[in-house]
XYZ file of C-alpha atoms in Angstrom:
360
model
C -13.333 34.168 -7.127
C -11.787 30.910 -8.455
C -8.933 30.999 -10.077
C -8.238 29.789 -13.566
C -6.039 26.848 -14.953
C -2.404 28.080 -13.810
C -3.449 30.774 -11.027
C -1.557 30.894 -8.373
C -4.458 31.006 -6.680
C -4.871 27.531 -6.510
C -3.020 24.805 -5.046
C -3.291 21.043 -6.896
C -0.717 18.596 -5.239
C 0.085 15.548 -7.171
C 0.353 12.667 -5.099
C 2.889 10.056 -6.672
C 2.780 6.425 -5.069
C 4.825 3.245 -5.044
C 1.827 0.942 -5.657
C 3.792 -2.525 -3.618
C 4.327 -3.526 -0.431
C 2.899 -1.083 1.790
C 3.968 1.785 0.378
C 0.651 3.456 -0.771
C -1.258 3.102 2.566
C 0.844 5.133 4.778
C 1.254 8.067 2.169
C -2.336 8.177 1.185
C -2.839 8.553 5.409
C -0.946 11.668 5.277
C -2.452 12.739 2.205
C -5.746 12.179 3.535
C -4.938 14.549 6.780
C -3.626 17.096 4.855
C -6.614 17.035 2.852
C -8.357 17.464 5.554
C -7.054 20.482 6.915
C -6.208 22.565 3.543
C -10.138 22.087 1.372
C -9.316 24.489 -1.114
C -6.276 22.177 -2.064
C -7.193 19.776 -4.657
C -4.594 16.260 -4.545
C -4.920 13.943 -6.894
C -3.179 10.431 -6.130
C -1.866 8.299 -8.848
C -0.729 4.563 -8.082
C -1.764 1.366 -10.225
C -4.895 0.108 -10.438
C -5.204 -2.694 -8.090
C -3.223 -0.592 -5.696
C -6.030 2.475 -5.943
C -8.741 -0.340 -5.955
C -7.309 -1.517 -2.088
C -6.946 2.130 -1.379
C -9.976 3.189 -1.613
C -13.124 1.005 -1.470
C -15.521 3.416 -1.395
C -14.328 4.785 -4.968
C -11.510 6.846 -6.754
C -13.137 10.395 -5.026
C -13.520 8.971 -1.708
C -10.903 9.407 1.185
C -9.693 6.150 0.851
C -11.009 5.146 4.453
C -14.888 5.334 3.101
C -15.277 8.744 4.205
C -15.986 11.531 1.323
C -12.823 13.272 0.593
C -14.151 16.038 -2.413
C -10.337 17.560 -2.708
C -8.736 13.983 -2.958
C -9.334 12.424 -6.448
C -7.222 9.042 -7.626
C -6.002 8.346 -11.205
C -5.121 4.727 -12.441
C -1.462 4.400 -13.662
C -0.386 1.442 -15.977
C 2.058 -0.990 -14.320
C 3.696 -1.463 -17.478
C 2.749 -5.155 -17.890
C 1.846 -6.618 -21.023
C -1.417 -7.982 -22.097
C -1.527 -11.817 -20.774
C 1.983 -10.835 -18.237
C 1.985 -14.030 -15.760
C 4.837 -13.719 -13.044
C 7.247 -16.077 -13.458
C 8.124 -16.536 -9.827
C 11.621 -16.678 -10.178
C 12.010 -13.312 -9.931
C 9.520 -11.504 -6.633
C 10.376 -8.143 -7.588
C 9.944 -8.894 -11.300
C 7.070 -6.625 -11.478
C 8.077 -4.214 -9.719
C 11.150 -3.374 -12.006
C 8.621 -3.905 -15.304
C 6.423 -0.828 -13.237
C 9.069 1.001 -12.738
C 10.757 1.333 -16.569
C 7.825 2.420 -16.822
C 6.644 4.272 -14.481
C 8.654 8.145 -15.337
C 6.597 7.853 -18.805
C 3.606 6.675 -17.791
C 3.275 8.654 -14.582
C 3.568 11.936 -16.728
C 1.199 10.887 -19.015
C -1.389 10.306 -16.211
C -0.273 13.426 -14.991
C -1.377 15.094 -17.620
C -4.907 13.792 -17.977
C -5.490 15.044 -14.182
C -4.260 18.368 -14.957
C -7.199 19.076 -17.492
C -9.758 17.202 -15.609
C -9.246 19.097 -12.337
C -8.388 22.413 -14.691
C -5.214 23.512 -12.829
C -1.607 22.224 -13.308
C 0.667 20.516 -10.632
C 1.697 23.349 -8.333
C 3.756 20.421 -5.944
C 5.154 17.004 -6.313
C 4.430 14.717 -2.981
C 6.216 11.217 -3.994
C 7.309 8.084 -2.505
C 10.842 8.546 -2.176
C 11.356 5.439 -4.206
C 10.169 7.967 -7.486
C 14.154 9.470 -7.563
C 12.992 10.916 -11.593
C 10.680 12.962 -9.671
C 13.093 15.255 -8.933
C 13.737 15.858 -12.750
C 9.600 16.188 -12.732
C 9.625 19.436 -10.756
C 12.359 20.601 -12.099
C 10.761 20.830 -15.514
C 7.846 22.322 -13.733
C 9.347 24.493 -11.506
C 7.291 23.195 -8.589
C 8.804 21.723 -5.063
C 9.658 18.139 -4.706
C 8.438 16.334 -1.555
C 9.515 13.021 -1.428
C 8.510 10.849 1.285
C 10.486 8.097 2.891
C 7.873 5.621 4.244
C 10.375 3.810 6.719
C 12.852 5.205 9.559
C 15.861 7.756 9.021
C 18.689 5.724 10.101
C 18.215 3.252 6.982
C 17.203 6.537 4.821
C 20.912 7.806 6.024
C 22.314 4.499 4.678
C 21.062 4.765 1.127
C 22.136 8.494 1.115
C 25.682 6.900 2.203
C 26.508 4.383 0.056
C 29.121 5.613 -1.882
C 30.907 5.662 1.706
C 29.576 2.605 2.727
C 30.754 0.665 -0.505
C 34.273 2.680 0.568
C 34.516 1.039 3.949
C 33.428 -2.528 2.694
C 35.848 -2.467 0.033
C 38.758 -1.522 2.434
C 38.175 -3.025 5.922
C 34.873 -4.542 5.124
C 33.183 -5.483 9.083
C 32.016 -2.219 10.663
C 30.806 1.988 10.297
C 33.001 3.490 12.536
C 33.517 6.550 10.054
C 29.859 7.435 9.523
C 27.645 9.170 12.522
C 24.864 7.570 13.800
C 26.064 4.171 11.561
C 28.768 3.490 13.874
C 26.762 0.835 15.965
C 25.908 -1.301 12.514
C 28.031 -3.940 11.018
C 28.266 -4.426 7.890
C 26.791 -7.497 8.265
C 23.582 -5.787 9.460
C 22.724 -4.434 6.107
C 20.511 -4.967 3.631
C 22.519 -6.111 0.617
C 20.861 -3.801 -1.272
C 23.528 -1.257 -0.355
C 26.372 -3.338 -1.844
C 24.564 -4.080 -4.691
C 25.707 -2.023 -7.905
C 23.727 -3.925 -10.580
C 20.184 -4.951 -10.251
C 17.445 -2.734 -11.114
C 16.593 -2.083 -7.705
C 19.671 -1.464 -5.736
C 20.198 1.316 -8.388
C 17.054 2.793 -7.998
C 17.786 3.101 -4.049
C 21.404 4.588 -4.961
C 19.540 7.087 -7.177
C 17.014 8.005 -4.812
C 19.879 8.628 -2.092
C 21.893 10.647 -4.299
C 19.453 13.018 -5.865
C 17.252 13.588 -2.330
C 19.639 16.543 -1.324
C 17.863 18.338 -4.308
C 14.627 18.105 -2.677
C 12.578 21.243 -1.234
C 11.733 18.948 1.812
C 12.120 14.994 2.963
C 9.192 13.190 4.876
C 10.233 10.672 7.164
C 8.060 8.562 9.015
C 9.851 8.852 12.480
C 9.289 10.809 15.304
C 11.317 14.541 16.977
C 14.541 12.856 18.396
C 13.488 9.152 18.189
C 17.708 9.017 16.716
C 19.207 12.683 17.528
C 22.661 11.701 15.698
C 21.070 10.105 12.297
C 18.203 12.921 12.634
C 21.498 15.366 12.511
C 23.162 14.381 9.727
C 19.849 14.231 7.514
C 19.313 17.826 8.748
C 23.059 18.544 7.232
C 22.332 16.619 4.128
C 18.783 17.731 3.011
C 17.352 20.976 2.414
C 14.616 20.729 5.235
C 14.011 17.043 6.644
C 10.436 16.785 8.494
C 9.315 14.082 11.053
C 5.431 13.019 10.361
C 5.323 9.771 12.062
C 5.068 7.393 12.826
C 2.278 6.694 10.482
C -0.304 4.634 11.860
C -2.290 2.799 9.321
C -5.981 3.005 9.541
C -7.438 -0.056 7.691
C -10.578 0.407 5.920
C -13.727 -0.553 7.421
C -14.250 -3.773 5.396
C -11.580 -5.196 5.117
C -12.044 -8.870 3.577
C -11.334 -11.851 5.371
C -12.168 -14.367 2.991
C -9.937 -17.179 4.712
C -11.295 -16.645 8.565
C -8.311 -15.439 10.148
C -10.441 -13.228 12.525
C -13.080 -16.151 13.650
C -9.652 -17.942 14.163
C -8.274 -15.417 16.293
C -11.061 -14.991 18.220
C -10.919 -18.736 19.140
C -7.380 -18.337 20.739
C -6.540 -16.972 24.041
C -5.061 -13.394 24.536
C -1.606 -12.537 23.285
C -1.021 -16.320 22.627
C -0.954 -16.446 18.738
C 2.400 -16.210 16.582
C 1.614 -14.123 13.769
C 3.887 -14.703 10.803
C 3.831 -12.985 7.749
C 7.111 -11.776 4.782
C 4.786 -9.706 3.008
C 3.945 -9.384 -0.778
C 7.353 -8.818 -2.051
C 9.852 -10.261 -0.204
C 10.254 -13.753 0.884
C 13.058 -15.734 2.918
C 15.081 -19.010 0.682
C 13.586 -22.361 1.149
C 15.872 -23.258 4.180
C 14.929 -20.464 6.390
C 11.285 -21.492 5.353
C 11.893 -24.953 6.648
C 13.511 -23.325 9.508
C 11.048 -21.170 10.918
C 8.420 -24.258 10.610
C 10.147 -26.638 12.592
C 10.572 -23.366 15.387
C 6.932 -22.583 14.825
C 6.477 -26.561 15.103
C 8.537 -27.092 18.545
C 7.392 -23.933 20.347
C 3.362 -25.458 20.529
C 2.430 -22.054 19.972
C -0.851 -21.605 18.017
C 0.255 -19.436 15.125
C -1.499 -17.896 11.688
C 1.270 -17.406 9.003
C 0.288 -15.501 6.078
C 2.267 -17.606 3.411
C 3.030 -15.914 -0.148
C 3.234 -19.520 -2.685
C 2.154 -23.051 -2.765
C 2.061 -24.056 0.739
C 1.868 -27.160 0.404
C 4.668 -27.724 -1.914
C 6.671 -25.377 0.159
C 6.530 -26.118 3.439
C 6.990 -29.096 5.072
C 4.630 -32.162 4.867
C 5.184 -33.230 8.389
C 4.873 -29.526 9.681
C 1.543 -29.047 8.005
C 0.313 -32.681 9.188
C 1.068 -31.776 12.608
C 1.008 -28.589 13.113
C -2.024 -27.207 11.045
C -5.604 -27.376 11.569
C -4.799 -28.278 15.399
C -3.161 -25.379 16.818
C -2.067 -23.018 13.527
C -3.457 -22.022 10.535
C -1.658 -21.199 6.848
C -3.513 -18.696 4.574
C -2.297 -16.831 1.386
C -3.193 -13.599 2.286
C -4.455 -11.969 5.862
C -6.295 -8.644 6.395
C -2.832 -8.104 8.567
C -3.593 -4.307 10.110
C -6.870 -5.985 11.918
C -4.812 -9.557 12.949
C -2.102 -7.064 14.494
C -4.645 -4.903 16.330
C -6.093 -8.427 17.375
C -5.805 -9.181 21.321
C -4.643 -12.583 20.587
C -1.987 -11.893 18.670
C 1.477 -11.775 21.049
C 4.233 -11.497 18.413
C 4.624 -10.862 14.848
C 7.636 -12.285 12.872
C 8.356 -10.159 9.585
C 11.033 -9.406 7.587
C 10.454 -5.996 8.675
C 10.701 -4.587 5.032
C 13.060 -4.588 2.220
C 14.840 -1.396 2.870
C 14.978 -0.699 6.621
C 17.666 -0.895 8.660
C 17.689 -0.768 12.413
C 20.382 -0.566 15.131
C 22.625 -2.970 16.539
């Protein structure tokens, strides 16, 4: 017999993500797995609108990868932009840190709707480990916390030792030698993130690594052993820390390609092309711009680069003159899980994401 609203009889995972970057696609992946196995579970997802409208093409009660997905339901959540909000450029994460003083508020209130729609509260939180006031969340419900972490451990160990790491910088200021599994990273090799104290958010990342010992149980997207030290001293740090990945991406059957990258691609020979792309977030200063043009110009490569701005006024005139329309071609945006699976494609140059941090 069903249960009623609050049984314990029945399960209803909220599924909070970080609607930039790439942060939604990988956890909706697992979600959509676990969904898969556990039917009587109900999971509803809540991310921003245009995020839920790339997530799931075939509709908010879909799996998200066209299939039908009846226990998987997503809810819109308001990215805290005003009426009329234009970016201003001069600021790329500028909407991010407008969605997230929102976000705790609006989340909840979203929250809320889904509980009486689907007739059964939140039994467990399952957030991007961005979402640090999601431990406060389940507190107040008295539900487990599940965050996430949608990169690898050994920059997930770095955020959970800053405190140290701001130490070591202030005091000898090159290397890790006190902290295992950091000991092979300079300081130099970190994202400045770490060191930063201010901006919105740096602090959010220093939250998130000092309240994730509170959670019931830390996702990672790694792999048994891929780091055995790091790995360690999450185990000592966390309540239960749990390997899930890596998490391949599954892009969604059509996936647009409104600026022919594909028919490009095709064109090329195999594992020739330079693929080139800083995401939608993130994006190197002007010099290293002109700097990785006149590289891309002198290698005679053929290369796509998926270019966030006004190409044109960005890049420079001589590169484009020569370069593209010949042998390489400059979009604005690239359906970039199907160029990477492409068999022309023989290297990808990428900022490899805002918060990761990788060995020496």
């Amino acid at each position: 017999m069903a249960g009623t609203e609050d049984s314990p009889a029945r399960k209803h995972v909220a599924v909070l993500a970080f609607p930039f970057a790439t942060h939604a696609a990988p956890l909706l992946h697992l979600v959509r797995r676990i969904a898969a196995v556990s039917p009587a579970t109900m999971f509803s997802f809540f991310s921003s609108e245009k995020s839920n409208l790339a997530c799931f093409p075939g509709g908010k009660r879909s799996g998200g990868d066209g299939s039908a997905c009846p226990n998987l339901v997503a809810y819109d959540v308001w990215d805290g932009a005003p009426d009329g909000y234009v970016p201003s450029g001069r600021n790329p994460v500028e909407p991010v840190e407008i969605f997230l003083r929102a976000a705790p508020d609006n989340i909840e209130s979203v929250l809320h709707v889904a509980e009486r729609e689907r007739g059964c509260k939140a039994t467990c939180l399952l957030t991007d480990a961005f979402y640090w006031f999601a431990a406060d969340m389940a507190r107040e419900r008295s539900v487990p916390w599940v965050p996430v972490w949608t990169a690898g451990p050994c920059a997930l160990l770095t955020h959970m030792e800053t405190d140290a790491i701001r130490q070591m910088y202030a005091t000898s200021g090159e290397t890790l030698d006190g902290i295992p599994g950091l000991s092979a990273l300079r300081m130099v090799d970190l994202p400045k993130e770490l060191l930063d104290a201010i901006s919105p958010f740096p602090t959010l990342l220093y939250r998130m690594g000092q309240v994730l010992p509170q959670a019931t149980a830390v996702v990672c997207n790694s792999f048994e052993d891929a780091d055995p030290i790091v790995q360690r001293e999450l185990r000592s740090k966390l309540q239960m820390f749990l390997d899930v990945g890596p998490l391949v991406l599954s892009p969604p059957p059509a996936l647009s390609d409104e600026h022919g990258c594909i028919p490009w691609l095709d064109e090329q020979e195999t594992a020739s092309v330079v693929y080139v792309s800083f995401g939608s977030m993130l994006r190197p200063p002007p010099h290293e711009i002109t700097a990785i043009a006149n590289a891309l110009d002198k290698t005679a490569f053929p290369f796509l680069w998926s270019f966030r701005g006004d190409a044109e006024a960005e890049l420079p005139l001589e590169f484009l003159d020569r370069a593209t329309g010949t042998r390489g071609k400059v979009v604005p945006w690239a359906p970039q899980l199907h160029v990477l699976g492409h068999r022309a494609v023989g290297a990808f140059v990428t900022h490899a994401g805002g918060t990761r941090c990788w060995r020496a």
